[in-house]
PDB file of C-alpha atoms and ligand atoms in Angstrom:
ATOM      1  CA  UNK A 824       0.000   0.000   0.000  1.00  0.00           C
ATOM      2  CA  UNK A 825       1.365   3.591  -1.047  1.00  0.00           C
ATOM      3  CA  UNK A 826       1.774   6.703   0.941  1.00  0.00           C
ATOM      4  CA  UNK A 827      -1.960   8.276   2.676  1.00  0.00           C
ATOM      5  CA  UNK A 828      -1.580  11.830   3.214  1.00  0.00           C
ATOM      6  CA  UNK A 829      -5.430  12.912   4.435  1.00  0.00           C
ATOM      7  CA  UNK A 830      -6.140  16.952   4.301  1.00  0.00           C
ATOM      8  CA  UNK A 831      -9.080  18.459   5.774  1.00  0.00           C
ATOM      9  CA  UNK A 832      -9.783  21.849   6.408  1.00  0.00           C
ATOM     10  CA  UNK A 833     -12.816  24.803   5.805  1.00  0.00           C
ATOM     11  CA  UNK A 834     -13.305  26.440   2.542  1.00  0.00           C
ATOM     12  CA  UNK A 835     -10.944  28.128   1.039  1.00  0.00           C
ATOM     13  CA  UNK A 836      -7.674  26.964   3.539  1.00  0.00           C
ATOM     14  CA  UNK A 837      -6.037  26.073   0.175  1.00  0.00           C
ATOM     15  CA  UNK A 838      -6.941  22.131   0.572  1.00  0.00           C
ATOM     16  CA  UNK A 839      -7.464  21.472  -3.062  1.00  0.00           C
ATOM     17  CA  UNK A 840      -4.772  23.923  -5.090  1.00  0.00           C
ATOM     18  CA  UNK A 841      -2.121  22.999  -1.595  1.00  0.00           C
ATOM     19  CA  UNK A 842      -2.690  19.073  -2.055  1.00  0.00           C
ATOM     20  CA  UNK A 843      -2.957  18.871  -5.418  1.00  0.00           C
ATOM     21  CA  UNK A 844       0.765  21.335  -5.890  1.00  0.00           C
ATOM     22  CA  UNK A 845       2.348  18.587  -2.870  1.00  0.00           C
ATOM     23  CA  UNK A 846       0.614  15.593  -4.653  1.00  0.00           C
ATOM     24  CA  UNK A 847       2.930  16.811  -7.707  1.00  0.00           C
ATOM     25  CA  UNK A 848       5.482  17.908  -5.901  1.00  0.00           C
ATOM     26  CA  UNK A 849       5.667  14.288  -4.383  1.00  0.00           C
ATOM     27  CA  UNK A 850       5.142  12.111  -7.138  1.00  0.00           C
ATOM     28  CA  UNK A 851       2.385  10.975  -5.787  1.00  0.00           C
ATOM     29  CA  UNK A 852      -1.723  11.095  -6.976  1.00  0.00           C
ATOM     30  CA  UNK A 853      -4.152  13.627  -6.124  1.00  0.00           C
ATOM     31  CA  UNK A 854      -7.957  13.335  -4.789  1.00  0.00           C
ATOM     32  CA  UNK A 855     -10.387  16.105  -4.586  1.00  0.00           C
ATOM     33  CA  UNK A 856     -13.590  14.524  -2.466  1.00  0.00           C
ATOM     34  CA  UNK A 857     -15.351  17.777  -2.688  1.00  0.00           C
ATOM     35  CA  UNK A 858     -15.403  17.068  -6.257  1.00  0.00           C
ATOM     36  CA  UNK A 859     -17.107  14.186  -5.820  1.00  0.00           C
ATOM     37  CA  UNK A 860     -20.167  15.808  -3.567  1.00  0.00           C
ATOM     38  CA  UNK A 861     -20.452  18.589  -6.099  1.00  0.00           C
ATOM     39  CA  UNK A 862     -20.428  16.699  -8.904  1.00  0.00           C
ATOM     40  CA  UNK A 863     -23.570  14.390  -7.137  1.00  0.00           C
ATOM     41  CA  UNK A 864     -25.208  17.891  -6.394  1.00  0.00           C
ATOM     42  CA  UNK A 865     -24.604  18.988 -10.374  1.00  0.00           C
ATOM     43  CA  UNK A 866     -26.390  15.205 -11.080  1.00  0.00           C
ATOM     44  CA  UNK A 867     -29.168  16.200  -9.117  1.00  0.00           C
ATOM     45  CA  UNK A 868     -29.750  19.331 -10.524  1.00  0.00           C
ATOM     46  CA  UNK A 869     -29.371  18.274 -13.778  1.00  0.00           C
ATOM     47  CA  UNK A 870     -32.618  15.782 -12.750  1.00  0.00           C
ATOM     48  CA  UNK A 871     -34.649  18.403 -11.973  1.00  0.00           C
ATOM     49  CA  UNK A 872     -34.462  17.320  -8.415  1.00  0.00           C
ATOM     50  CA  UNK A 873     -34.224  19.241  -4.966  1.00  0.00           C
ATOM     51  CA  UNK A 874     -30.863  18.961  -3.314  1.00  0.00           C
ATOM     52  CA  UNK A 875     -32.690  19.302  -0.251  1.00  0.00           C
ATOM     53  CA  UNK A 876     -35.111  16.326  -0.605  1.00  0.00           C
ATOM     54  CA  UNK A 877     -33.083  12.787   0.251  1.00  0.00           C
ATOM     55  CA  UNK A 878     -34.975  11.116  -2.260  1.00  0.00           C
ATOM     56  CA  UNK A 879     -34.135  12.956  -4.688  1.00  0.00           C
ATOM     57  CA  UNK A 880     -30.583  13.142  -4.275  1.00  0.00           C
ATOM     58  CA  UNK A 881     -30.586   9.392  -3.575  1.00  0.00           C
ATOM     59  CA  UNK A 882     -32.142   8.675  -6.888  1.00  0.00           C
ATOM     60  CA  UNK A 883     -29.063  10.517  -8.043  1.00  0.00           C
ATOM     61  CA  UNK A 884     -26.581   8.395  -6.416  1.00  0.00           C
ATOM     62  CA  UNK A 885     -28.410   5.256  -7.437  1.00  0.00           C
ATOM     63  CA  UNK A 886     -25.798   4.568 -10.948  1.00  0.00           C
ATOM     64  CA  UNK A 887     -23.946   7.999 -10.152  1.00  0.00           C
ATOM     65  CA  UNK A 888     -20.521   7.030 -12.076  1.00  0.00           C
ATOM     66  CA  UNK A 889     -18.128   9.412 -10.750  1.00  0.00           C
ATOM     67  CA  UNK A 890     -14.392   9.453 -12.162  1.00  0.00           C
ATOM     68  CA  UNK A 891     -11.772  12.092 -11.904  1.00  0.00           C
ATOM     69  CA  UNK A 892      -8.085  12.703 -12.484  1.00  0.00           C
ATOM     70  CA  UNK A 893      -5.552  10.707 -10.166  1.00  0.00           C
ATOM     71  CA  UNK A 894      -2.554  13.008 -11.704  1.00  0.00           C
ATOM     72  CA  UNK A 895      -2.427  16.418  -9.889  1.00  0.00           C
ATOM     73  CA  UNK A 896      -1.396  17.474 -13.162  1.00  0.00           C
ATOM     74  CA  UNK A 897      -4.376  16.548 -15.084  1.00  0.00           C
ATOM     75  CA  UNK A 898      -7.734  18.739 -13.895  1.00  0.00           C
ATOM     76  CA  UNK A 899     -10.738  16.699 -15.161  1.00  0.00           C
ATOM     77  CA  UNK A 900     -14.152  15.506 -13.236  1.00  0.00           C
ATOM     78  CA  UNK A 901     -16.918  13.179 -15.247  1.00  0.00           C
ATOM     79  CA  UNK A 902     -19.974  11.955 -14.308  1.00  0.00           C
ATOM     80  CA  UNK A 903     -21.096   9.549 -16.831  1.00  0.00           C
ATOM     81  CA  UNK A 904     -18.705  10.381 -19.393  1.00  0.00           C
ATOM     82  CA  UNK A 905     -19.627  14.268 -19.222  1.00  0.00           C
ATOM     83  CA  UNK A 906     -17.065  16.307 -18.445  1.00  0.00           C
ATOM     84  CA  UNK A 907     -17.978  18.094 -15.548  1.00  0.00           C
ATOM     85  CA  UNK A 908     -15.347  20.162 -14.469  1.00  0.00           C
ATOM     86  CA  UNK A 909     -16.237  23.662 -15.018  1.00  0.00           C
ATOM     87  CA  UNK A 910     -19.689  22.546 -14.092  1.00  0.00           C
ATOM     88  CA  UNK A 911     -19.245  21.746 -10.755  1.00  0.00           C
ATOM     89  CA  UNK A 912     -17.950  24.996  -9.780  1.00  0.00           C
ATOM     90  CA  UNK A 913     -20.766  27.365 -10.345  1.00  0.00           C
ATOM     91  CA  UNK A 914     -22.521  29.037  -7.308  1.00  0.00           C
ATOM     92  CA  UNK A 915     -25.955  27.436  -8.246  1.00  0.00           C
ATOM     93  CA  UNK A 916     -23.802  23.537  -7.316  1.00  0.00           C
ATOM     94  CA  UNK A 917     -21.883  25.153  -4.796  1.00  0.00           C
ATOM     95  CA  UNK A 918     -25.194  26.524  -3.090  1.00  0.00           C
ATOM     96  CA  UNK A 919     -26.491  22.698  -3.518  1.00  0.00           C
ATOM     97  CA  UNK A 920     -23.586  20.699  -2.444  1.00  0.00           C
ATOM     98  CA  UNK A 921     -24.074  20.932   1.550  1.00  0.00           C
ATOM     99  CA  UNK A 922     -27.615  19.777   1.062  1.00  0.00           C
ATOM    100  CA  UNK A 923     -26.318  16.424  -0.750  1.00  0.00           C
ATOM    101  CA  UNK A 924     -23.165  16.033   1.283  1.00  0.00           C
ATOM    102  CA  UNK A 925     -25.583  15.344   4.581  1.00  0.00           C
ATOM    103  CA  UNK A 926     -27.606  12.433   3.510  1.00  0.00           C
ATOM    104  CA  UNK A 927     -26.045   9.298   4.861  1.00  0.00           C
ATOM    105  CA  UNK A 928     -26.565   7.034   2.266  1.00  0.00           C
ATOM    106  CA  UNK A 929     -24.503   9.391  -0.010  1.00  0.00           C
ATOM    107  CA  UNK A 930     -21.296   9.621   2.327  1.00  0.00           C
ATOM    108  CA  UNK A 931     -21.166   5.747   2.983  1.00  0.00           C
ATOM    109  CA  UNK A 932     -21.514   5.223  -1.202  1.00  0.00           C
ATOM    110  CA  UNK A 933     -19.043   8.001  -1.835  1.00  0.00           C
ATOM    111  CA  UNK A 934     -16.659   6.699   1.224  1.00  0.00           C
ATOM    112  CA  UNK A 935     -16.463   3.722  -0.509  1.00  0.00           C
ATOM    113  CA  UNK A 936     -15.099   4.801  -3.720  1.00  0.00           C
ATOM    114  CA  UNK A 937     -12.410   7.358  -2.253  1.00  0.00           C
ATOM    115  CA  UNK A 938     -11.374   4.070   0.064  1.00  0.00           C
ATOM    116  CA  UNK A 939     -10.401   1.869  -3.045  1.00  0.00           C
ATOM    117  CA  UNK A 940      -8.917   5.219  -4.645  1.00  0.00           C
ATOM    118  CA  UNK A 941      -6.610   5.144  -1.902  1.00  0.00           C
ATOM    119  CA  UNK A 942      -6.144   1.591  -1.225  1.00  0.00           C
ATOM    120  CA  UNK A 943      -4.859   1.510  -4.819  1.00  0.00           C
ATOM    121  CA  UNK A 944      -2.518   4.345  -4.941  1.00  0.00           C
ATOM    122  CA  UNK A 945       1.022   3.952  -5.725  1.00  0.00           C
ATOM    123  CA  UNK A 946       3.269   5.297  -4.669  1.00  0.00           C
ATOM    124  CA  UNK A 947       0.828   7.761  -2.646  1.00  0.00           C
ATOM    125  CA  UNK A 948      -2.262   9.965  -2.744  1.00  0.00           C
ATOM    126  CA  UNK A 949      -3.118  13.255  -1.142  1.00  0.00           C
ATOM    127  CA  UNK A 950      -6.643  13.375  -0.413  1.00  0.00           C
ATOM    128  CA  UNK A 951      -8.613  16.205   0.535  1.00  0.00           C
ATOM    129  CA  UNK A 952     -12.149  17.072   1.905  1.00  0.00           C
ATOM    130  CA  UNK A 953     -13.668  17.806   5.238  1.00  0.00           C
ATOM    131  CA  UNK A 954     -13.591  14.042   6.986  1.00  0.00           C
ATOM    132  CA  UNK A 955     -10.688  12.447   5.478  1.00  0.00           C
ATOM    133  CA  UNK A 956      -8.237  12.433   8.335  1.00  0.00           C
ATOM    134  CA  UNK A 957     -11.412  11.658  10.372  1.00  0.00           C
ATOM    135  CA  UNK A 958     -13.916   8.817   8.689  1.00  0.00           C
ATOM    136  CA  UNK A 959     -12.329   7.971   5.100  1.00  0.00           C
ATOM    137  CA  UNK A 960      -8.881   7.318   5.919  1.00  0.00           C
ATOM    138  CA  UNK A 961      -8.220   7.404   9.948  1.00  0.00           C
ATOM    139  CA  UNK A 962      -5.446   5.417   9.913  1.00  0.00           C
ATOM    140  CA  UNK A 963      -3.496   7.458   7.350  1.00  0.00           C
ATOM    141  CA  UNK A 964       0.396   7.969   7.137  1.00  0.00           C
ATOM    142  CA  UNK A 965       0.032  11.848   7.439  1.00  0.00           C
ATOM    143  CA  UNK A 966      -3.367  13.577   8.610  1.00  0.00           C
ATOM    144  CA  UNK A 967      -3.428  17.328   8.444  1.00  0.00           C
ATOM    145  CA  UNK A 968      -5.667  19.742   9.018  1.00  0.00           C
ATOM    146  CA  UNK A 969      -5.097  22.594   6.909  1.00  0.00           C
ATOM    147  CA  UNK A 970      -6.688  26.217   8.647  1.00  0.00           C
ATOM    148  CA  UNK A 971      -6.377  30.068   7.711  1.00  0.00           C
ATOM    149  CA  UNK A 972      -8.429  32.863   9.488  1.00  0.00           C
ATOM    150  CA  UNK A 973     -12.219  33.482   8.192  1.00  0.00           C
ATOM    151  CA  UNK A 974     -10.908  36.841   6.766  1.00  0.00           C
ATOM    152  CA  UNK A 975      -8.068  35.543   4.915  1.00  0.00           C
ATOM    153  CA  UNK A 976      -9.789  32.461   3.575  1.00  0.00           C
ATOM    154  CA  UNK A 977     -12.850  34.863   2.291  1.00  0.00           C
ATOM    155  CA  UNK A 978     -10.510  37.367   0.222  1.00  0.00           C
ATOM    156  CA  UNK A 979      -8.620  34.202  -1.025  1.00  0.00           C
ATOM    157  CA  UNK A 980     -11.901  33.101  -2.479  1.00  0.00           C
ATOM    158  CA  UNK A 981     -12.798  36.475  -3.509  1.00  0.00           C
ATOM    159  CA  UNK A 982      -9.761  37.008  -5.933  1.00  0.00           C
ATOM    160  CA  UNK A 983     -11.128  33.584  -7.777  1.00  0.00           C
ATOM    161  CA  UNK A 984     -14.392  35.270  -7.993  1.00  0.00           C
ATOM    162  CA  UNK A 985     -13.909  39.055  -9.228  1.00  0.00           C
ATOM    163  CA  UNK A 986     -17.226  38.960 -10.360  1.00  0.00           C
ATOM    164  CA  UNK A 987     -19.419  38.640  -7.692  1.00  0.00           C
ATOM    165  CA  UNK A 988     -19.246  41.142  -4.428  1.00  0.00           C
ATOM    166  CA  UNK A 989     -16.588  40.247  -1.800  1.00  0.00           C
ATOM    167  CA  UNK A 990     -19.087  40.131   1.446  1.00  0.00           C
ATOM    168  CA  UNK A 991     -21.509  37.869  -0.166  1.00  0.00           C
ATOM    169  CA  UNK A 992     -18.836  35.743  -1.189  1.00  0.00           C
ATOM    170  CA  UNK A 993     -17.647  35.561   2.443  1.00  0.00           C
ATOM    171  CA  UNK A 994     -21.330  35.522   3.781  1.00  0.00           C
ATOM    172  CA  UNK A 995     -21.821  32.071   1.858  1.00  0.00           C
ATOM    173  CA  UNK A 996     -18.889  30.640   2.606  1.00  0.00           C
ATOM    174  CA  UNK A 997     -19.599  31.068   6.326  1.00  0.00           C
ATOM    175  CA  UNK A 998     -22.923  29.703   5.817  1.00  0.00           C
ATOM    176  CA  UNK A 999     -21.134  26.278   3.973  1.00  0.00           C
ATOM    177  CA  UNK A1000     -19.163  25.466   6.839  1.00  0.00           C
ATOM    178  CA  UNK A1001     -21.797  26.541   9.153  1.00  0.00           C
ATOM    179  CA  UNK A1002     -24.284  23.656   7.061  1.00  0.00           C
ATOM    180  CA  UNK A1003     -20.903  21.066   6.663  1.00  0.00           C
ATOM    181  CA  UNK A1004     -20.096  21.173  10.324  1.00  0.00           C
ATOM    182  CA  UNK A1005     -23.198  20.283  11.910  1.00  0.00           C
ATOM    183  CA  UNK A1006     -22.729  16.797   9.530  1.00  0.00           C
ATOM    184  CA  UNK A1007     -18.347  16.392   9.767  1.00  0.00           C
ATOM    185  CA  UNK A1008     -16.280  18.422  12.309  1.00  0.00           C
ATOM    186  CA  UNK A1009     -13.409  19.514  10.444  1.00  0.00           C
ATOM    187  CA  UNK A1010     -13.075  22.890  12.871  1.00  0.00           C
ATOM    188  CA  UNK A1011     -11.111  21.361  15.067  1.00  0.00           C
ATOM    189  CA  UNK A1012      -8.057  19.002  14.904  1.00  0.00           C
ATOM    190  CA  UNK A1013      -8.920  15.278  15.966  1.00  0.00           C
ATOM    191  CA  UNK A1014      -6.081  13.367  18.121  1.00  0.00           C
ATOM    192  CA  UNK A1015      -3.005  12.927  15.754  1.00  0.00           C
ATOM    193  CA  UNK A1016      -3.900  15.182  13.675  1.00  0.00           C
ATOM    194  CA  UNK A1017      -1.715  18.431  13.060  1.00  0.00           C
ATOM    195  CA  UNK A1018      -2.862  21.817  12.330  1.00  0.00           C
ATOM    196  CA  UNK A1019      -1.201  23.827   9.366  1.00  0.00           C
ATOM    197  CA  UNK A1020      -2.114  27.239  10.057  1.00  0.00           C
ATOM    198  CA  UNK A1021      -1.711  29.336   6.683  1.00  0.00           C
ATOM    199  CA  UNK A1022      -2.848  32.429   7.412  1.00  0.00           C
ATOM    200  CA  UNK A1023       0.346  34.303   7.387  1.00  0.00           C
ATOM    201  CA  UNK A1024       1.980  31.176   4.592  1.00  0.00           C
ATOM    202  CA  UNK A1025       1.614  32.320   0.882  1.00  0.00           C
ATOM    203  CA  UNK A1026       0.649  29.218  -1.435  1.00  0.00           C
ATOM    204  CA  UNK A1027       4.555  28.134  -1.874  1.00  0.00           C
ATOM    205  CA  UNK A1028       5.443  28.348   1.758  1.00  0.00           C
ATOM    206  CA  UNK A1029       1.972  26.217   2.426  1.00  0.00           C
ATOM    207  CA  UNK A1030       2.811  23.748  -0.057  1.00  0.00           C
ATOM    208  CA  UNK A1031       6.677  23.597   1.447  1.00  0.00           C
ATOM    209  CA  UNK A1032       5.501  22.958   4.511  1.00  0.00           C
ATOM    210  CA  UNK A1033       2.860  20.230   4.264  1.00  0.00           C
ATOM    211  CA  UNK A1034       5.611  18.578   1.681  1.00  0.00           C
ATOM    212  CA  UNK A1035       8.141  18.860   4.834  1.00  0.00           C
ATOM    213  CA  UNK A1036       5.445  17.308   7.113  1.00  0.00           C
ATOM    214  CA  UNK A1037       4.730  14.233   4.555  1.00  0.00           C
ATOM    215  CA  UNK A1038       8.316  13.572   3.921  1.00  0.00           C
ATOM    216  CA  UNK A1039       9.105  13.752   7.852  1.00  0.00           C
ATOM    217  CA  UNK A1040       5.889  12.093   8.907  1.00  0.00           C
ATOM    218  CA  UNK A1041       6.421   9.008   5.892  1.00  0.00           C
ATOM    219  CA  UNK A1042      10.128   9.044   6.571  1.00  0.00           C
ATOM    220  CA  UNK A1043      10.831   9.638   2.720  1.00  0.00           C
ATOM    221  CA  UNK A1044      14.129  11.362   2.087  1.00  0.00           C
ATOM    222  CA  UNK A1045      14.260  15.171   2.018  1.00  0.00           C
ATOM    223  CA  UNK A1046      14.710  17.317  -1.060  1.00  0.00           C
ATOM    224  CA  UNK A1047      17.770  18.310  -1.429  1.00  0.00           C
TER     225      UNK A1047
HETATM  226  O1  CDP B 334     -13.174  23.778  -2.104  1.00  0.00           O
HETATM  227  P1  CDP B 334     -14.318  24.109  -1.199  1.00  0.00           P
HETATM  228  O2  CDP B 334     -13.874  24.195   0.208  1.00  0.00           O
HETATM  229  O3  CDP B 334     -15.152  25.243  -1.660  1.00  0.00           O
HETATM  230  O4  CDP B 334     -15.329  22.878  -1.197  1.00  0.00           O
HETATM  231  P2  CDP B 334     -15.096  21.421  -1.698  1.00  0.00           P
HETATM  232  O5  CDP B 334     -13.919  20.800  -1.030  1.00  0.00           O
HETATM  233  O6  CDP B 334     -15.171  21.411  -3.172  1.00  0.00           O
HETATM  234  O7  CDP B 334     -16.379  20.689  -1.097  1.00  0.00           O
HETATM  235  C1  CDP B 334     -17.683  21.012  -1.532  1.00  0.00           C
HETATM  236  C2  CDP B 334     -18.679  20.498  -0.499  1.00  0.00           C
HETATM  237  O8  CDP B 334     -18.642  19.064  -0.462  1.00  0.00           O
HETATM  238  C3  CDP B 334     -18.468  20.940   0.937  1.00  0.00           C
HETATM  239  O9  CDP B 334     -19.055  22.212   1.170  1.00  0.00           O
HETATM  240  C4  CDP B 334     -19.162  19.817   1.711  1.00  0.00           C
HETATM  241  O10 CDP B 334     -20.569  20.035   1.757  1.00  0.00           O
HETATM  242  C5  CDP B 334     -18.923  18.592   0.848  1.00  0.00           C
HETATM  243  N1  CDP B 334     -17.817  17.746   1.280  1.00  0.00           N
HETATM  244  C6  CDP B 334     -18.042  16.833   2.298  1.00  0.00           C
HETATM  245  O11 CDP B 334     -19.141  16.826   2.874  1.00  0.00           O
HETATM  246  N2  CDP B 334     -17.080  15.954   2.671  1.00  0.00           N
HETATM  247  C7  CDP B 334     -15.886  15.945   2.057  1.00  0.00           C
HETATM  248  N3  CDP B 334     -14.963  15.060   2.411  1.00  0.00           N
HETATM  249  C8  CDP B 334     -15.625  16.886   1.019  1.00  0.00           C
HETATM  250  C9  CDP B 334     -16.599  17.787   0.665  1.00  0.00           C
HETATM  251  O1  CDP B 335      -9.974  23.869  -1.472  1.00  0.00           O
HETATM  252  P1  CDP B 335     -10.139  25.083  -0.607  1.00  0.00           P
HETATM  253  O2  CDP B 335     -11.488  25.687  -0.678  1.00  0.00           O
HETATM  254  O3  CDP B 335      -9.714  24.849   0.812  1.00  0.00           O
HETATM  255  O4  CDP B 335      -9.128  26.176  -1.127  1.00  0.00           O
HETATM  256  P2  CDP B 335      -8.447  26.366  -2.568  1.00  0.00           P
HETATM  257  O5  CDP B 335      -9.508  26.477  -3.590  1.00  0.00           O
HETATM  258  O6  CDP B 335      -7.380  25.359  -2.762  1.00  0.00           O
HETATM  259  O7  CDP B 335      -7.710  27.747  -2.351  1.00  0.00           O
HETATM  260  C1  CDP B 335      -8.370  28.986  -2.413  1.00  0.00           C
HETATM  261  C2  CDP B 335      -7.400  30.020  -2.967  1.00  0.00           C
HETATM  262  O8  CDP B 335      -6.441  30.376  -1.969  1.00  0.00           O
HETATM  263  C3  CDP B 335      -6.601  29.547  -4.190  1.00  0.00           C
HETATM  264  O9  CDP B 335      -6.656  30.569  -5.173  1.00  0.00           O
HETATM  265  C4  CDP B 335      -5.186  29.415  -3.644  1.00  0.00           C
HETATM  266  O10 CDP B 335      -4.211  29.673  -4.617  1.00  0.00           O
HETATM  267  C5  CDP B 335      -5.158  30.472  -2.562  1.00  0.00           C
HETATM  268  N1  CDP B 335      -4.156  30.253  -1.496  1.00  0.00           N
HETATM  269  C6  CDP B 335      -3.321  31.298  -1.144  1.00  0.00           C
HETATM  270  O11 CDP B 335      -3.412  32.382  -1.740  1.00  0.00           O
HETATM  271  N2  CDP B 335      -2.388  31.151  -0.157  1.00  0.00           N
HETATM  272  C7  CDP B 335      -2.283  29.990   0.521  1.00  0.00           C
HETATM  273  N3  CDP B 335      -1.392  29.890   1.484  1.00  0.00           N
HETATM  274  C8  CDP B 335      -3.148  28.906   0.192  1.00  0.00           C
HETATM  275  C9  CDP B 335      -4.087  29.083  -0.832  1.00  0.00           C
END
């Protein structure tokens, strides 16, 4: 079995553009589980359904075929073949995701698949989400839990977004991880778990440091 570094952390910490820059940096595969929950929220919108109604959403896991890039390098996300992507990312799915993400029967499918994502990975994955160094992989080599103040985490997001007004861009992010951590707490580091703190890192000094923390942590050799 390869190398399991789990991130978790609150929106816009840097989990996904962090893991994915060590995951290269590393040699080692990348996995986005947010992905998968928006891309199950996209499905269910695409049905016509309410991401608030279980049903619903459960009729869109029944045959949901989710796939997605294992090389950090590579940037793609399908759901049936389509080429979801860009689609996943609009505020419409984002707005949806936290609705889907709480029905049980959607973590224990989706659990399943990131488990034999990792148990195949070779020769390691960094995984990301919100319960990864908590329910999907536990037992992982590294667990880290990836933080930044709300402010800092809010303009981060903003800069992506120059479209849309900075305060209700930080108003709904609040609101996601106020809806996310009633279901997973990812506020707080569990037992074993350490805290990388980026508010004051740019994105090179975060990536250098959870690279540092892997290669300590999985006893690989440093760079030299
Ligand atoms: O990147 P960002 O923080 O905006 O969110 P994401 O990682 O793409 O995750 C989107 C949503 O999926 C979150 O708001 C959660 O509702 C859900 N999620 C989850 O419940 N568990 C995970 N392991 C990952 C994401
Ligand atoms: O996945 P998550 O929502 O936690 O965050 P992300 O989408 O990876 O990162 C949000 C933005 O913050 C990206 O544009 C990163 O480049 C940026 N970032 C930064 O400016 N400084 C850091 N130390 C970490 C991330």
């Amino acid at each position: 079995m390869g190398v399991i570094v789990a991130v978790d952390g609150p929106a816009g910490s840097g989990k996904s553009s962090v893991s994915r820059a060590a995951a290269a940096a590393l040699g080692f595969g990348f996995l986005d589980t947010g992905a998968a929950y928006r891309a199950l929220a996209w499905s269910v919108l695409e049905q016509g359904g309410d991401p608030e109604d279980a049903a619903a959403v459960e009729r869109a896991l029944d045959g949901f075929a989710f796939e997605s890039a294992d090389d950090p390098d590579e940037r793609w996300v399908r759901v049936g073949g389509v080429d979801v992507t860009d689609a996943i990312r609009t505020p419409r799915v984002t707005a949806a995701v936290s609705g889907v993400a709480r029905v049980p029967a959607v973590r224990t499918r989706l659990n399943e698949g990131f488990r034999a994502r990792l148990a195949a990975a070779e020769p390691g994955v960094v995984a990301e989400g919100r319960d990864i160094t908590t329910v999907v992989a536990p037992h992982a080599d590294v667990r880290v839990l990836l933080t930044a103040s709300a402010e800092v985490r809010a303009s981060r997001r903003a800069k992506e977004l120059p479209d849309e007004d900075h305060s209700a861009v930080a108003r709904s992010m609040a609101e996601r991880d106020a809806k996310d951590s009633r279901v997973v707490d990812f506020l707080e580091a569990a037992d074993g778990v350490t805290t990388l703190d980026s508010t004051d890192l740019d994105f090179d000094g975060t990536v250098a440091a959870l690279v540092t923390l892997v290669r300590e942590a999985a006893g690989l050799e440093p760079v030299a």
